[in-house]
Amino acid sequence: MEHWDRLWPGGYMFAYADGLFRPSTDTFLLGGFPRLRRGMTVCDLGAGTGLLGLLLLARGPELTLGKELTVTGVELQPAACGLFRRTAAENGLEDRLRCLEGDLRDPGLLPPGRFRLAVSNPPYFPPEAGAVAPDAARRTARAETDCTLSQLCAAASRALTWGGSFCLVHRPDRLADVMEELRRVRLEPKRLRFVHHTAAASPSLFLLEARL
């Protein structure tokens, strides 16, 4: 079933569906993490229905005067791309929130060195770890069955211009893996933030910025 909601009363509308990856706290946390500048070109790798890109555009009032921020989302699943484009159209953002349907592992999909910022809320689990969702859409969103961590980091490195940043959210038990894969493609970790449910709890997520 398809659903529509607002980021805040009177704010941007966004679409999602039960059969696809639903809105999560992870996406909202990541949406507030990157350091944004006017005129910045952003690439959302594995963009889903476009919520993360919309959250970044919603931060526009934080920025100084100048050229507007633009977000290009890369998404493999046609159904998610359809909702992404409808979200952009609903908010009159077709010129700033664009969906590119395709496989981010394809080196020819994105123009190399074009983006100042790449973001991603990637699958958290290796394909062999635990139960795998029976339907393809949720399996793609949760497990590295269609795109590994290594392939994601390589795609971010290709897309970024020199000095560009890659921001992602992930699970603490994968921190060493993430650091290793980032450095393998010349992305140097620069900023790390852990997320705790309470002050006394162990971290449940981390947000990381790496720079090319």
GROMACS .gro file of N, CA and C in nm, residues 52-211:
model
  480
   52LEU      N    1   1.573   1.085   0.193
   52LEU     CA    2   1.698   1.146   0.238
   52LEU      C    3   1.729   1.274   0.160
   53GLY      N    4   1.714   1.268   0.028
   53GLY     CA    5   1.737   1.387  -0.053
   53GLY      C    6   1.642   1.500  -0.015
   54LEU      N    7   1.517   1.465   0.012
   54LEU     CA    8   1.419   1.567   0.052
   54LEU      C    9   1.458   1.631   0.185
   55LEU      N   10   1.508   1.551   0.278
   55LEU     CA   11   1.552   1.605   0.407
   55LEU      C   12   1.668   1.703   0.389
   56LEU      N   13   1.758   1.672   0.298
   56LEU     CA   14   1.870   1.764   0.273
   56LEU      C   15   1.821   1.896   0.213
   57LEU      N   16   1.728   1.887   0.118
   57LEU     CA   17   1.674   2.010   0.059
   57LEU      C   18   1.594   2.090   0.161
   58ALA      N   19   1.533   2.022   0.256
   58ALA     CA   20   1.455   2.092   0.359
   58ALA      C   21   1.542   2.175   0.451
   59ARG      N   22   1.672   2.150   0.449
   59ARG     CA   23   1.765   2.228   0.532
   59ARG      C   24   1.809   2.356   0.462
   60GLY      N   25   1.747   2.390   0.351
   60GLY     CA   26   1.784   2.509   0.275
   60GLY      C   27   1.792   2.637   0.355
   61PRO      N   28   1.697   2.664   0.447
   61PRO     CA   29   1.704   2.788   0.524
   61PRO      C   30   1.831   2.803   0.608
   62GLU      N   31   1.902   2.691   0.634
   62GLU     CA   32   2.026   2.700   0.711
   62GLU      C   33   2.139   2.762   0.629
   63LEU      N   34   2.124   2.764   0.498
   63LEU     CA   35   2.235   2.800   0.411
   63LEU      C   36   2.235   2.949   0.377
   64THR      N   37   2.351   3.000   0.340
   64THR     CA   38   2.363   3.140   0.301
   64THR      C   39   2.311   3.158   0.158
   65LEU      N   40   2.297   3.284   0.117
   65LEU     CA   41   2.245   3.312  -0.016
   65LEU      C   42   2.339   3.260  -0.124
   66GLY      N   43   2.282   3.220  -0.235
   66GLY     CA   44   2.363   3.171  -0.345
   66GLY      C   45   2.287   3.066  -0.424
   67LYS      N   46   2.359   2.990  -0.503
   67LYS     CA   47   2.299   2.888  -0.587
   67LYS      C   48   2.238   2.776  -0.502
   68GLU      N   49   2.129   2.719  -0.549
   68GLU     CA   50   2.056   2.620  -0.470
   68GLU      C   51   2.123   2.483  -0.474
   69LEU      N   52   2.104   2.410  -0.365
   69LEU     CA   53   2.150   2.273  -0.352
   69LEU      C   54   2.071   2.183  -0.448
   70THR      N   55   2.137   2.083  -0.508
   70THR     CA   56   2.068   1.985  -0.592
   70THR      C   57   2.107   1.844  -0.548
   71VAL      N   58   2.013   1.752  -0.556
   71VAL     CA   59   2.035   1.613  -0.516
   71VAL      C   60   1.999   1.521  -0.631
   72THR      N   61   2.091   1.431  -0.666
   72THR     CA   62   2.065   1.326  -0.764
   72THR      C   63   2.063   1.192  -0.690
   73GLY      N   64   1.949   1.126  -0.692
   73GLY     CA   65   1.937   0.997  -0.627
   73GLY      C   66   1.957   0.885  -0.727
   74VAL      N   67   2.036   0.784  -0.688
   74VAL     CA   68   2.058   0.666  -0.771
   74VAL      C   69   1.985   0.549  -0.706
   75GLU      N   70   1.894   0.486  -0.779
   75GLU     CA   71   1.813   0.380  -0.723
   75GLU      C   72   1.791   0.269  -0.825
   76LEU      N   73   1.804   0.145  -0.779
   76LEU     CA   74   1.795   0.028  -0.865
   76LEU      C   75   1.651  -0.015  -0.892
   77GLN      N   76   1.562   0.002  -0.795
   77GLN     CA   77   1.427  -0.054  -0.803
   77GLN      C   78   1.330   0.044  -0.873
   78PRO      N   79   1.267   0.001  -0.981
   78PRO     CA   80   1.176   0.090  -1.055
   78PRO      C   81   1.062   0.145  -0.970
   79ALA      N   82   1.005   0.063  -0.882
   79ALA     CA   83   0.893   0.109  -0.800
   79ALA      C   84   0.935   0.222  -0.708
   80ALA      N   85   1.054   0.211  -0.650
   80ALA     CA   86   1.105   0.317  -0.563
   80ALA      C   87   1.133   0.444  -0.644
   81CYS      N   88   1.188   0.427  -0.764
   81CYS     CA   89   1.213   0.543  -0.851
   81CYS      C   90   1.084   0.616  -0.884
   82GLY      N   91   0.977   0.541  -0.906
   82GLY     CA   92   0.848   0.604  -0.936
   82GLY      C   93   0.800   0.691  -0.822
   83LEU      N   94   0.809   0.642  -0.699
   83LEU     CA   95   0.768   0.721  -0.583
   83LEU      C   96   0.862   0.839  -0.561
   84PHE      N   97   0.990   0.819  -0.586
   84PHE     CA   98   1.088   0.928  -0.576
   84PHE      C   99   1.047   1.043  -0.666
   85ARG      N  100   1.018   1.014  -0.791
   85ARG     CA  101   0.983   1.118  -0.887
   85ARG      C  102   0.850   1.185  -0.853
   86ARG      N  103   0.757   1.109  -0.800
   86ARG     CA  104   0.629   1.168  -0.760
   86ARG      C  105   0.647   1.260  -0.638
   87THR      N  106   0.736   1.223  -0.547
   87THR     CA  107   0.767   1.310  -0.433
   87THR      C  108   0.826   1.441  -0.482
   88ALA      N  109   0.921   1.434  -0.575
   88ALA     CA  110   0.981   1.555  -0.630
   88ALA      C  111   0.875   1.643  -0.697
   89ALA      N  112   0.786   1.581  -0.775
   89ALA     CA  113   0.682   1.657  -0.845
   89ALA      C  114   0.582   1.718  -0.748
   90GLU      N  115   0.544   1.645  -0.646
   90GLU     CA  116   0.446   1.693  -0.548
   90GLU      C  117   0.495   1.822  -0.480
   91ASN      N  118   0.627   1.832  -0.460
   91ASN     CA  119   0.685   1.946  -0.390
   91ASN      C  120   0.743   2.052  -0.484
   92GLY      N  121   0.724   2.031  -0.616
   92GLY     CA  122   0.776   2.126  -0.713
   92GLY      C  123   0.928   2.131  -0.715
   93LEU      N  124   0.991   2.016  -0.695
   93LEU     CA  125   1.137   2.010  -0.683
   93LEU      C  126   1.202   1.930  -0.796
   94GLU      N  127   1.134   1.916  -0.910
   94GLU     CA  128   1.188   1.833  -1.018
   94GLU      C  129   1.325   1.878  -1.066
   95ASP      N  130   1.354   2.010  -1.053
   95ASP     CA  131   1.482   2.061  -1.100
   95ASP      C  132   1.593   2.048  -0.995
   96ARG      N  133   1.558   2.012  -0.872
   96ARG     CA  134   1.657   2.003  -0.764
   96ARG      C  135   1.666   1.864  -0.702
   97LEU      N  136   1.564   1.780  -0.723
   97LEU     CA  137   1.560   1.645  -0.668
   97LEU      C  138   1.532   1.549  -0.782
   98ARG      N  139   1.638   1.486  -0.832
   98ARG     CA  140   1.628   1.404  -0.953
   98ARG      C  141   1.661   1.259  -0.921
   99CYS      N  142   1.591   1.169  -0.989
   99CYS     CA  143   1.614   1.025  -0.969
   99CYS      C  144   1.677   0.965  -1.093
  100LEU      N  145   1.787   0.894  -1.073
  100LEU     CA  146   1.854   0.824  -1.181
  100LEU      C  147   1.837   0.675  -1.156
  101GLU      N  148   1.758   0.609  -1.241
  101GLU     CA  149   1.733   0.466  -1.223
  101GLU      C  150   1.847   0.386  -1.282
  102GLY      N  151   1.908   0.302  -1.200
  102GLY     CA  152   2.019   0.221  -1.247
  102GLY      C  153   2.096   0.161  -1.132
  103ASP      N  154   2.201   0.088  -1.166
  103ASP     CA  155   2.284   0.016  -1.071
  103ASP      C  156   2.405   0.101  -1.036
  104LEU      N  157   2.418   0.140  -0.910
  104LEU     CA  158   2.529   0.227  -0.870
  104LEU      C  159   2.666   0.160  -0.888
  105ARG      N  160   2.668   0.029  -0.908
  105ARG     CA  161   2.795  -0.042  -0.932
  105ARG      C  162   2.846  -0.020  -1.074
  106ASP      N  163   2.761   0.032  -1.162
  106ASP     CA  164   2.798   0.056  -1.301
  106ASP      C  165   2.885   0.182  -1.310
  107PRO      N  166   3.013   0.171  -1.346
  107PRO     CA  167   3.100   0.288  -1.350
  107PRO      C  168   3.054   0.395  -1.449
  108GLY      N  169   2.974   0.356  -1.548
  108GLY     CA  170   2.929   0.453  -1.648
  108GLY      C  171   2.798   0.522  -1.613
  109LEU      N  172   2.738   0.488  -1.499
  109LEU     CA  173   2.607   0.543  -1.467
  109LEU      C  174   2.615   0.690  -1.427
  110LEU      N  175   2.711   0.725  -1.342
  110LEU     CA  176   2.727   0.861  -1.294
  110LEU      C  177   2.850   0.926  -1.356
  111PRO      N  178   2.844   1.055  -1.385
  111PRO     CA  179   2.964   1.124  -1.433
  111PRO      C  180   3.068   1.127  -1.321
  112PRO      N  181   3.191   1.083  -1.346
  112PRO     CA  182   3.292   1.077  -1.239
  112PRO      C  183   3.334   1.217  -1.195
  113GLY      N  184   3.360   1.229  -1.065
  113GLY     CA  185   3.412   1.354  -1.011
  113GLY      C  186   3.318   1.471  -1.019
  114ARG      N  187   3.188   1.448  -1.021
  114ARG     CA  188   3.090   1.555  -1.042
  114ARG      C  189   3.033   1.610  -0.910
  115PHE      N  190   3.036   1.534  -0.802
  115PHE     CA  191   2.961   1.569  -0.682
  115PHE      C  192   3.052   1.612  -0.566
  116ARG      N  193   3.005   1.710  -0.488
  116ARG     CA  194   3.077   1.755  -0.369
  116ARG      C  195   3.042   1.673  -0.247
  117LEU      N  196   2.927   1.607  -0.252
  117LEU     CA  197   2.882   1.527  -0.138
  117LEU      C  198   2.810   1.403  -0.188
  118ALA      N  199   2.842   1.289  -0.130
  118ALA     CA  200   2.767   1.165  -0.151
  118ALA      C  201   2.712   1.121  -0.016
  119VAL      N  202   2.592   1.069  -0.015
  119VAL     CA  203   2.529   1.020   0.108
  119VAL      C  204   2.470   0.882   0.081
  120SER      N  205   2.455   0.804   0.187
  120SER     CA  206   2.395   0.672   0.171
  120SER      C  207   2.347   0.617   0.304
  121ASN      N  208   2.227   0.561   0.302
  121ASN     CA  209   2.177   0.477   0.411
  121ASN      C  210   2.175   0.335   0.355
  122PRO      N  211   2.288   0.263   0.366
  122PRO     CA  212   2.305   0.138   0.291
  122PRO      C  213   2.248   0.017   0.363
  123PRO      N  214   2.246  -0.098   0.296
  123PRO     CA  215   2.214  -0.223   0.366
  123PRO      C  216   2.315  -0.248   0.477
  124TYR      N  217   2.268  -0.296   0.591
  124TYR     CA  218   2.356  -0.313   0.706
  124TYR      C  219   2.418  -0.452   0.718
  125PHE      N  220   2.356  -0.551   0.656
  125PHE     CA  221   2.394  -0.688   0.685
  125PHE      C  222   2.458  -0.759   0.566
  126PRO      N  223   2.571  -0.829   0.588
  126PRO     CA  224   2.624  -0.915   0.482
  126PRO      C  225   2.519  -1.020   0.444
  127PRO      N  226   2.519  -1.066   0.319
  127PRO     CA  227   2.413  -1.158   0.274
  127PRO      C  228   2.405  -1.287   0.353
  128GLU      N  229   2.516  -1.329   0.413
  128GLU     CA  230   2.515  -1.456   0.486
  128GLU      C  231   2.481  -1.440   0.633
  129ALA      N  232   2.455  -1.315   0.679
  129ALA     CA  233   2.433  -1.289   0.821
  129ALA      C  234   2.284  -1.290   0.854
  130GLY      N  235   2.239  -1.392   0.926
  130GLY     CA  236   2.102  -1.397   0.974
  130GLY      C  237   2.000  -1.425   0.866
  131ALA      N  238   1.872  -1.406   0.902
  131ALA     CA  239   1.762  -1.431   0.810
  131ALA      C  240   1.757  -1.323   0.703
  132VAL      N  241   1.730  -1.363   0.581
  132VAL     CA  242   1.719  -1.271   0.468
  132VAL      C  243   1.572  -1.254   0.434
  133ALA      N  244   1.529  -1.129   0.412
  133ALA     CA  245   1.389  -1.102   0.379
  133ALA      C  246   1.347  -1.179   0.255
  134PRO      N  247   1.226  -1.236   0.253
  134PRO     CA  248   1.184  -1.317   0.139
  134PRO      C  249   1.156  -1.237   0.012
  135ASP      N  250   1.113  -1.109   0.025
  135ASP     CA  251   1.082  -1.031  -0.095
  135ASP      C  252   1.205  -0.952  -0.138
  136ALA      N  253   1.218  -0.934  -0.269
  136ALA     CA  254   1.338  -0.876  -0.327
  136ALA      C  255   1.363  -0.733  -0.280
  137ALA      N  256   1.257  -0.652  -0.270
  137ALA     CA  257   1.274  -0.510  -0.235
  137ALA      C  258   1.334  -0.494  -0.097
  138ARG      N  259   1.281  -0.565   0.002
  138ARG     CA  260   1.333  -0.553   0.138
  138ARG      C  261   1.468  -0.620   0.152
  139ARG      N  262   1.490  -0.726   0.076
  139ARG     CA  263   1.621  -0.793   0.078
  139ARG      C  264   1.729  -0.698   0.026
  140THR      N  265   1.699  -0.624  -0.079
  140THR     CA  266   1.794  -0.527  -0.134
  140THR      C  267   1.824  -0.416  -0.034
  141ALA      N  268   1.722  -0.373   0.040
  141ALA     CA  269   1.739  -0.262   0.134
  141ALA      C  270   1.813  -0.303   0.260
  142ARG      N  271   1.800  -0.429   0.303
  142ARG     CA  272   1.854  -0.471   0.432
  142ARG      C  273   1.989  -0.542   0.423
  143ALA      N  274   2.009  -0.620   0.317
  143ALA     CA  275   2.129  -0.704   0.309
  143ALA      C  276   2.208  -0.671   0.182
  144GLU      N  277   2.339  -0.698   0.188
  144GLU     CA  278   2.427  -0.667   0.077
  144GLU      C  279   2.420  -0.774  -0.033
  145THR      N  280   2.298  -0.799  -0.079
  145THR     CA  281   2.278  -0.900  -0.183
  145THR      C  282   2.297  -0.842  -0.323
  146ASP      N  283   2.264  -0.714  -0.340
  146ASP     CA  284   2.276  -0.650  -0.471
  146ASP      C  285   2.392  -0.552  -0.478
  147CYS      N  286   2.442  -0.509  -0.363
  147CYS     CA  287   2.554  -0.415  -0.360
  147CYS      C  288   2.629  -0.432  -0.228
  148THR      N  289   2.755  -0.465  -0.235
  148THR     CA  290   2.835  -0.484  -0.113
  148THR      C  291   2.884  -0.349  -0.061
  149LEU      N  292   2.932  -0.349   0.062
  149LEU     CA  293   2.990  -0.230   0.121
  149LEU      C  294   3.108  -0.181   0.038
  150SER      N  295   3.189  -0.273  -0.010
  150SER     CA  296   3.304  -0.237  -0.093
  150SER      C  297   3.259  -0.167  -0.221
  151GLN      N  298   3.155  -0.218  -0.286
  151GLN     CA  299   3.105  -0.158  -0.410
  151GLN      C  300   3.043  -0.021  -0.385
  152LEU      N  301   2.976  -0.006  -0.272
  152LEU     CA  302   2.918   0.124  -0.236
  152LEU      C  303   3.026   0.230  -0.218
  153CYS      N  304   3.130   0.196  -0.143
  153CYS     CA  305   3.238   0.292  -0.119
  153CYS      C  306   3.310   0.328  -0.249
  154ALA      N  307   3.327   0.229  -0.336
  154ALA     CA  308   3.391   0.256  -0.465
  154ALA      C  309   3.306   0.350  -0.549
  155ALA      N  310   3.173   0.334  -0.545
  155ALA     CA  311   3.085   0.422  -0.621
  155ALA      C  312   3.091   0.565  -0.567
  156ALA      N  313   3.098   0.579  -0.435
  156ALA     CA  314   3.108   0.712  -0.375
  156ALA      C  315   3.239   0.779  -0.417
  157SER      N  316   3.348   0.705  -0.414
  157SER     CA  317   3.478   0.760  -0.450
  157SER      C  318   3.479   0.806  -0.596
  158ARG      N  319   3.418   0.728  -0.686
  158ARG     CA  320   3.411   0.766  -0.827
  158ARG      C  321   3.330   0.893  -0.847
  159ALA      N  322   3.221   0.906  -0.772
  159ALA     CA  323   3.128   1.017  -0.793
  159ALA      C  324   3.181   1.149  -0.742
  160LEU      N  325   3.269   1.146  -0.641
  160LEU     CA  326   3.311   1.269  -0.573
  160LEU      C  327   3.422   1.341  -0.647
  161THR      N  328   3.416   1.473  -0.639
  161THR     CA  329   3.527   1.556  -0.682
  161THR      C  330   3.632   1.558  -0.571
  162TRP      N  331   3.754   1.600  -0.603
  162TRP     CA  332   3.861   1.603  -0.504
  162TRP      C  333   3.821   1.697  -0.389
  163GLY      N  334   3.834   1.648  -0.266
  163GLY     CA  335   3.792   1.724  -0.149
  163GLY      C  336   3.648   1.702  -0.111
  164GLY      N  337   3.574   1.624  -0.191
  164GLY     CA  338   3.435   1.595  -0.160
  164GLY      C  339   3.421   1.499  -0.044
  165SER      N  340   3.301   1.494   0.014
  165SER     CA  341   3.275   1.414   0.134
  165SER      C  342   3.171   1.306   0.107
  166PHE      N  343   3.184   1.197   0.179
  166PHE     CA  344   3.088   1.086   0.177
  166PHE      C  345   3.037   1.066   0.318
  167CYS      N  346   2.905   1.077   0.338
  167CYS     CA  347   2.843   1.059   0.469
  167CYS      C  348   2.749   0.939   0.464
  168LEU      N  349   2.759   0.853   0.564
  168LEU     CA  350   2.672   0.737   0.570
  168LEU      C  351   2.637   0.704   0.714
  169VAL      N  352   2.534   0.623   0.730
  169VAL     CA  353   2.492   0.572   0.859
  169VAL      C  354   2.507   0.420   0.855
  170HIS      N  355   2.549   0.361   0.969
  170HIS     CA  356   2.569   0.216   0.971
  170HIS      C  357   2.565   0.166   1.115
  171ARG      N  358   2.582   0.036   1.131
  171ARG     CA  359   2.579  -0.028   1.263
  171ARG      C  360   2.719  -0.031   1.325
  172PRO      N  361   2.730  -0.014   1.457
  172PRO     CA  362   2.862  -0.011   1.521
  172PRO      C  363   2.945  -0.136   1.500
  173ASP      N  364   2.881  -0.252   1.486
  173ASP     CA  365   2.959  -0.375   1.467
  173ASP      C  366   3.023  -0.382   1.328
  174ARG      N  367   2.988  -0.290   1.240
  174ARG     CA  368   3.050  -0.286   1.107
  174ARG      C  369   3.149  -0.170   1.092
  175LEU      N  370   3.180  -0.101   1.202
  175LEU     CA  371   3.265   0.017   1.193
  175LEU      C  372   3.402  -0.014   1.133
  176ALA      N  373   3.465  -0.121   1.178
  176ALA     CA  374   3.597  -0.156   1.125
  176ALA      C  375   3.589  -0.189   0.977
  177ASP      N  376   3.483  -0.259   0.935
  177ASP     CA  377   3.465  -0.290   0.793
  177ASP      C  378   3.450  -0.163   0.711
  178VAL      N  379   3.368  -0.069   0.762
  178VAL     CA  380   3.345   0.056   0.690
  178VAL      C  381   3.475   0.135   0.675
  179MET      N  382   3.550   0.146   0.785
  179MET     CA  383   3.678   0.219   0.780
  179MET      C  384   3.774   0.156   0.678
  180GLU      N  385   3.781   0.026   0.678
  180GLU     CA  386   3.872  -0.044   0.586
  180GLU      C  387   3.833  -0.020   0.441
  181GLU      N  388   3.703  -0.030   0.410
  181GLU     CA  389   3.659  -0.014   0.272
  181GLU      C  390   3.673   0.131   0.225
  182LEU      N  391   3.649   0.226   0.315
  182LEU     CA  392   3.666   0.366   0.277
  182LEU      C  393   3.810   0.396   0.240
  183ARG      N  394   3.902   0.352   0.322
  183ARG     CA  395   4.043   0.380   0.296
  183ARG      C  396   4.094   0.307   0.173
  184ARG      N  397   4.032   0.196   0.142
  184ARG     CA  398   4.073   0.121   0.023
  184ARG      C  399   4.050   0.203  -0.104
  185VAL      N  400   3.951   0.295  -0.100
  185VAL     CA  401   3.920   0.376  -0.218
  185VAL      C  402   3.955   0.524  -0.195
  186ARG      N  403   4.050   0.550  -0.108
  186ARG     CA  404   4.107   0.682  -0.084
  186ARG      C  405   4.011   0.779  -0.016
  187LEU      N  406   3.914   0.726   0.058
  187LEU     CA  407   3.824   0.809   0.136
  187LEU      C  408   3.870   0.804   0.282
  188GLU      N  409   3.915   0.916   0.334
  188GLU     CA  410   3.972   0.919   0.468
  188GLU      C  411   3.866   0.960   0.570
  189PRO      N  412   3.837   0.875   0.671
  189PRO     CA  413   3.739   0.911   0.775
  189PRO      C  414   3.781   1.038   0.849
  190LYS      N  415   3.686   1.130   0.865
  190LYS     CA  416   3.715   1.260   0.927
  190LYS      C  417   3.628   1.292   1.047
  191ARG      N  418   3.504   1.245   1.048
  191ARG     CA  419   3.411   1.283   1.154
  191ARG      C  420   3.322   1.164   1.186
  192LEU      N  421   3.310   1.130   1.315
  192LEU     CA  422   3.234   1.013   1.359
  192LEU      C  423   3.142   1.053   1.473
  193ARG      N  424   3.016   1.012   1.464
  193ARG     CA  425   2.919   1.038   1.570
  193ARG      C  426   2.843   0.910   1.601
  194PHE      N  427   2.843   0.868   1.726
  194PHE     CA  428   2.766   0.751   1.768
  194PHE      C  429   2.627   0.794   1.812
  195VAL      N  430   2.530   0.705   1.790
  195VAL     CA  431   2.391   0.729   1.827
  195VAL      C  432   2.353   0.632   1.937
  196HIS      N  433   2.301   0.685   2.049
  196HIS     CA  434   2.259   0.605   2.164
  196HIS      C  435   2.111   0.630   2.191
  197HIS      N  436   2.038   0.524   2.226
  197HIS     CA  437   1.898   0.541   2.263
  197HIS      C  438   1.886   0.618   2.395
  198THR      N  439   1.976   0.591   2.489
  198THR     CA  440   1.983   0.663   2.616
  198THR      C  441   2.130   0.689   2.646
  199ALA      N  442   2.156   0.775   2.744
  199ALA     CA  443   2.294   0.810   2.778
  199ALA      C  444   2.372   0.689   2.828
  200ALA      N  445   2.302   0.592   2.888
  200ALA     CA  446   2.371   0.476   2.944
  200ALA      C  447   2.378   0.358   2.847
  201ALA      N  448   2.309   0.368   2.733
  201ALA     CA  449   2.301   0.255   2.640
  201ALA      C  450   2.423   0.250   2.550
  202SER      N  451   2.452   0.130   2.500
  202SER     CA  452   2.556   0.115   2.399
  202SER      C  453   2.508   0.179   2.269
  203PRO      N  454   2.600   0.224   2.184
  203PRO     CA  455   2.556   0.285   2.057
  203PRO      C  456   2.481   0.186   1.970
  204SER      N  457   2.378   0.236   1.904
  204SER     CA  458   2.299   0.152   1.814
  204SER      C  459   2.332   0.180   1.668
  205LEU      N  460   2.387   0.298   1.639
  205LEU     CA  461   2.424   0.339   1.504
  205LEU      C  462   2.546   0.430   1.511
  206PHE      N  463   2.608   0.452   1.397
  206PHE     CA  464   2.704   0.560   1.388
  206PHE      C  465   2.684   0.636   1.257
  207LEU      N  466   2.720   0.764   1.259
  207LEU     CA  467   2.723   0.849   1.143
  207LEU      C  468   2.868   0.884   1.116
  208LEU      N  469   2.910   0.871   0.991
  208LEU     CA  470   3.050   0.890   0.957
  208LEU      C  471   3.064   0.977   0.832
  209GLU      N  472   3.158   1.071   0.837
  209GLU     CA  473   3.196   1.150   0.721
  209GLU      C  474   3.338   1.116   0.681
  210ALA      N  475   3.359   1.084   0.555
  210ALA     CA  476   3.493   1.061   0.501
  210ALA      C  477   3.515   1.158   0.385
  211ARG      N  478   3.641   1.190   0.361
  211ARG     CA  479   3.672   1.289   0.258
  211ARG      C  480   3.772   1.234   0.157
   0.00000   0.00000   0.00000
